[in-house]
mmCIF file of C-alpha atoms in Angstrom:
data_model
loop_
_atom_site.group_PDB
_atom_site.id
_atom_site.type_symbol
_atom_site.label_atom_id
_atom_site.label_comp_id
_atom_site.label_asym_id
_atom_site.label_seq_id
_atom_site.Cartn_x
_atom_site.Cartn_y
_atom_site.Cartn_z
ATOM 1 C CA UNK A 10 -7.523 2.514 8.151
ATOM 2 C CA UNK A 11 -4.645 0.145 7.259
ATOM 3 C CA UNK A 12 -1.609 0.833 9.187
ATOM 4 C CA UNK A 13 -0.616 -2.552 10.240
ATOM 5 C CA UNK A 14 -0.241 -5.379 7.293
ATOM 6 C CA UNK A 15 -0.026 -8.070 9.643
ATOM 7 C CA UNK A 16 -4.080 -7.730 8.845
ATOM 8 C CA UNK A 17 -2.816 -9.937 5.753
ATOM 9 C CA UNK A 18 -2.216 -12.698 8.321
ATOM 10 C CA UNK A 19 -6.143 -12.594 9.493
ATOM 11 C CA UNK A 20 -7.213 -12.436 5.566
ATOM 12 C CA UNK A 21 -5.034 -14.959 4.379
ATOM 13 C CA UNK A 22 -6.437 -17.740 7.384
ATOM 14 C CA UNK A 23 -9.641 -17.479 5.614
ATOM 15 C CA UNK A 24 -10.017 -19.014 1.835
ATOM 16 C CA UNK A 25 -11.796 -16.111 0.702
ATOM 17 C CA UNK A 26 -10.083 -13.535 1.555
ATOM 18 C CA UNK A 27 -7.232 -15.113 0.455
ATOM 19 C CA UNK A 28 -8.234 -15.600 -2.893
ATOM 20 C CA UNK A 29 -9.460 -11.772 -2.695
ATOM 21 C CA UNK A 30 -5.905 -10.654 -1.410
ATOM 22 C CA UNK A 31 -4.120 -12.459 -3.869
ATOM 23 C CA UNK A 32 -6.714 -11.822 -6.832
ATOM 24 C CA UNK A 33 -5.910 -7.994 -5.925
ATOM 25 C CA UNK A 34 -1.872 -8.302 -5.133
ATOM 26 C CA UNK A 35 -1.533 -10.732 -8.363
ATOM 27 C CA UNK A 36 -3.618 -8.750 -10.707
ATOM 28 C CA UNK A 37 -3.952 -4.746 -9.818
ATOM 29 C CA UNK A 38 -6.361 -4.752 -12.720
ATOM 30 C CA UNK A 39 -9.087 -7.035 -11.305
ATOM 31 C CA UNK A 40 -11.783 -5.368 -9.446
ATOM 32 C CA UNK A 41 -12.562 -6.130 -5.389
ATOM 33 C CA UNK A 42 -15.495 -7.331 -4.161
ATOM 34 C CA UNK A 43 -17.951 -4.492 -3.636
ATOM 35 C CA UNK A 44 -18.358 -3.730 0.214
ATOM 36 C CA UNK A 45 -21.911 -4.961 -0.160
ATOM 37 C CA UNK A 46 -20.957 -8.559 -1.944
ATOM 38 C CA UNK A 47 -18.431 -8.838 0.900
ATOM 39 C CA UNK A 48 -21.165 -8.175 3.744
ATOM 40 C CA UNK A 49 -23.224 -10.933 2.125
ATOM 41 C CA UNK A 50 -20.313 -13.569 1.467
ATOM 42 C CA UNK A 51 -18.449 -13.559 4.837
ATOM 43 C CA UNK A 52 -19.012 -14.500 8.241
ATOM 44 C CA UNK A 53 -19.249 -11.288 10.740
ATOM 45 C CA UNK A 54 -15.668 -12.289 11.847
ATOM 46 C CA UNK A 55 -14.036 -12.470 9.119
ATOM 47 C CA UNK A 56 -15.745 -9.174 7.631
ATOM 48 C CA UNK A 57 -13.677 -6.098 9.452
ATOM 49 C CA UNK A 58 -10.145 -8.029 8.375
ATOM 50 C CA UNK A 59 -11.534 -8.403 4.641
ATOM 51 C CA UNK A 60 -12.916 -4.708 4.709
ATOM 52 C CA UNK A 61 -9.710 -3.056 5.715
ATOM 53 C CA UNK A 62 -7.864 -4.911 3.423
ATOM 54 C CA UNK A 63 -10.147 -4.136 0.443
ATOM 55 C CA UNK A 64 -9.576 -0.332 1.279
ATOM 56 C CA UNK A 65 -5.695 -0.789 1.359
ATOM 57 C CA UNK A 66 -2.841 -0.668 -0.413
ATOM 58 C CA UNK A 67 -1.781 -4.119 -1.006
ATOM 59 C CA UNK A 68 -3.732 -4.785 -3.779
ATOM 60 C CA UNK A 69 -1.746 -2.450 -6.078
ATOM 61 C CA UNK A 70 1.623 -4.027 -5.205
ATOM 62 C CA UNK A 71 2.476 -4.973 -8.948
ATOM 63 C CA UNK A 72 1.366 -1.875 -10.161
ATOM 64 C CA UNK A 73 3.396 -0.141 -7.286
ATOM 65 C CA UNK A 74 6.421 -1.900 -8.217
ATOM 66 C CA UNK A 75 6.212 -0.981 -11.748
ATOM 67 C CA UNK A 76 5.820 2.771 -10.897
ATOM 68 C CA UNK A 77 9.178 2.392 -8.497
ATOM 69 C CA UNK A 78 6.474 2.955 -5.327
ATOM 70 C CA UNK A 79 8.091 -0.361 -4.142
ATOM 71 C CA UNK A 80 11.295 -0.944 -4.137
ATOM 72 C CA UNK A 81 12.332 -4.280 -5.516
ATOM 73 C CA UNK A 82 15.620 -5.774 -6.593
ATOM 74 C CA UNK A 83 15.946 -7.997 -9.695
ATOM 75 C CA UNK A 84 16.144 -11.471 -7.949
ATOM 76 C CA UNK A 85 13.133 -10.376 -5.878
ATOM 77 C CA UNK A 86 11.165 -9.183 -8.774
ATOM 78 C CA UNK A 87 11.976 -12.340 -10.750
ATOM 79 C CA UNK A 88 10.818 -14.496 -7.777
ATOM 80 C CA UNK A 89 7.716 -12.791 -7.642
ATOM 81 C CA UNK A 90 7.043 -13.276 -11.187
ATOM 82 C CA UNK A 91 7.886 -16.824 -10.673
ATOM 83 C CA UNK A 92 5.448 -17.304 -7.737
ATOM 84 C CA UNK A 93 2.410 -15.331 -9.546
ATOM 85 C CA UNK A 94 2.965 -17.942 -12.079
ATOM 86 C CA UNK A 95 3.021 -21.192 -9.963
ATOM 87 C CA UNK A 96 -0.306 -19.902 -8.208
ATOM 88 C CA UNK A 97 1.817 -19.369 -4.961
ATOM 89 C CA UNK A 98 -0.761 -17.362 -3.441
ATOM 90 C CA UNK A 99 0.557 -17.364 0.207
ATOM 91 C CA UNK A 100 4.141 -17.371 -0.892
ATOM 92 C CA UNK A 101 3.845 -14.084 -3.271
ATOM 93 C CA UNK A 102 1.982 -12.250 -0.645
ATOM 94 C CA UNK A 103 4.501 -12.866 2.040
ATOM 95 C CA UNK A 104 7.175 -11.990 -0.154
ATOM 96 C CA UNK A 105 5.374 -9.097 -1.129
ATOM 97 C CA UNK A 106 4.943 -8.183 2.805
ATOM 98 C CA UNK A 107 8.979 -8.164 2.956
ATOM 99 C CA UNK A 108 9.467 -5.273 0.212
ATOM 100 C CA UNK A 109 10.329 -2.008 1.049
ATOM 101 C CA UNK A 110 7.069 0.361 1.085
ATOM 102 C CA UNK A 111 4.508 -2.511 0.779
ATOM 103 C CA UNK A 112 1.306 -1.659 2.425
ATOM 104 C CA UNK A 113 1.919 2.125 2.083
ATOM 105 C CA UNK A 114 -1.179 4.170 1.029
ATOM 106 C CA UNK A 115 0.608 6.797 -1.515
ATOM 107 C CA UNK A 116 -1.294 10.484 -1.503
ATOM 108 C CA UNK A 117 -1.579 12.976 -4.985
ATOM 109 C CA UNK A 118 1.834 14.889 -5.194
ATOM 110 C CA UNK A 119 1.322 18.175 -3.990
ATOM 111 C CA UNK A 120 3.761 21.555 -3.423
ATOM 112 C CA UNK A 121 4.984 22.537 -0.312
ATOM 113 C CA UNK A 122 7.408 25.657 1.332
ATOM 114 C CA UNK A 123 9.817 23.364 2.720
ATOM 115 C CA UNK A 124 12.519 22.443 3.041
ATOM 116 C CA UNK A 125 12.118 25.163 0.331
ATOM 117 C CA UNK A 126 9.470 27.442 -1.285
ATOM 118 C CA UNK A 127 8.224 25.245 -4.425
ATOM 119 C CA UNK A 128 9.217 21.874 -3.820
ATOM 120 C CA UNK A 129 6.862 18.919 -4.763
ATOM 121 C CA UNK A 130 5.997 16.194 -2.022
ATOM 122 C CA UNK A 131 4.723 12.663 -2.559
ATOM 123 C CA UNK A 132 3.545 11.686 1.299
ATOM 124 C CA UNK A 133 2.732 8.361 1.889
ATOM 125 C CA UNK A 134 1.575 6.533 4.820
ATOM 126 C CA UNK A 135 2.169 3.016 6.219
ATOM 127 C CA UNK A 136 4.225 0.507 9.031
ATOM 128 C CA UNK A 137 3.129 2.852 11.482
ATOM 129 C CA UNK A 138 4.700 6.367 9.838
ATOM 130 C CA UNK A 139 4.329 9.255 7.416
ATOM 131 C CA UNK A 140 7.118 9.311 4.372
ATOM 132 C CA UNK A 141 8.113 11.998 2.463
ATOM 133 C CA UNK A 142 9.577 12.230 -0.860
ATOM 134 C CA UNK A 143 10.876 15.573 -1.689
ATOM 135 C CA UNK A 144 11.917 16.850 -4.927
ATOM 136 C CA UNK A 145 14.177 20.026 -4.378
ATOM 137 C CA UNK A 146 14.145 22.662 -7.012
ATOM 138 C CA UNK A 147 17.508 21.484 -8.166
ATOM 139 C CA UNK A 148 16.040 17.794 -8.948
ATOM 140 C CA UNK A 149 17.372 16.430 -5.889
ATOM 141 C CA UNK A 150 15.231 14.041 -4.360
ATOM 142 C CA UNK A 151 15.166 13.636 0.005
ATOM 143 C CA UNK A 152 13.507 11.110 1.535
ATOM 144 C CA UNK A 153 11.842 11.611 5.498
ATOM 145 C CA UNK A 154 9.321 10.136 7.800
ATOM 146 C CA UNK A 155 7.979 10.770 11.140
ATOM 147 C CA UNK A 156 6.705 7.515 13.194
ATOM 148 C CA UNK A 157 2.743 7.804 14.302
ATOM 149 C CA UNK A 158 1.582 5.723 16.323
ATOM 150 C CA UNK A 159 -2.048 7.539 16.477
ATOM 151 C CA UNK A 160 -3.432 10.039 14.261
ATOM 152 C CA UNK A 161 -6.543 11.781 15.327
ATOM 153 C CA UNK A 162 -6.468 14.277 12.835
ATOM 154 C CA UNK A 163 -5.203 15.582 9.310
ATOM 155 C CA UNK A 164 -5.616 18.574 7.952
ATOM 156 C CA UNK A 165 -4.063 19.903 4.769
ATOM 157 C CA UNK A 166 -4.150 23.778 4.375
ATOM 158 C CA UNK A 167 -3.655 25.676 0.724
ATOM 159 C CA UNK A 168 -2.351 29.366 0.374
ATOM 160 C CA UNK A 169 -2.923 31.703 -2.005
ATOM 161 C CA UNK A 170 -0.236 34.349 -2.780
#
């Protein structure tokens, strides 16, 4: 899993990795190389980093900003747009890494019985934490997070009433 965006630095040190990461960060509509293409075009030492990056959230940066999943202010949004127009790949990625919720994996919304029965929740994982955005029945949004250093098992259960 991609819990540490520090892997981006390793990917950016490789020319192919930088171009792939930037293409994905800068244009979320572009498809990534398939894992078979990645394996056949990169030296063995680079494959693990790039494979972790391919299956991670950073390629969704632009899309996630538009959805409000990554928080940016107007100045940051302007800077990102300017860097993208200039083709400043590393700078664009570095700025993206400073944004709140960059590199988080978002899971589909679900319903929970905590803190109240019938609450909608979106769970995301990143930066060594599990983050929860809970919509209470009164439409109020609450956020919580739990630090995670290691995850051995993840289990989701459903109950039928």
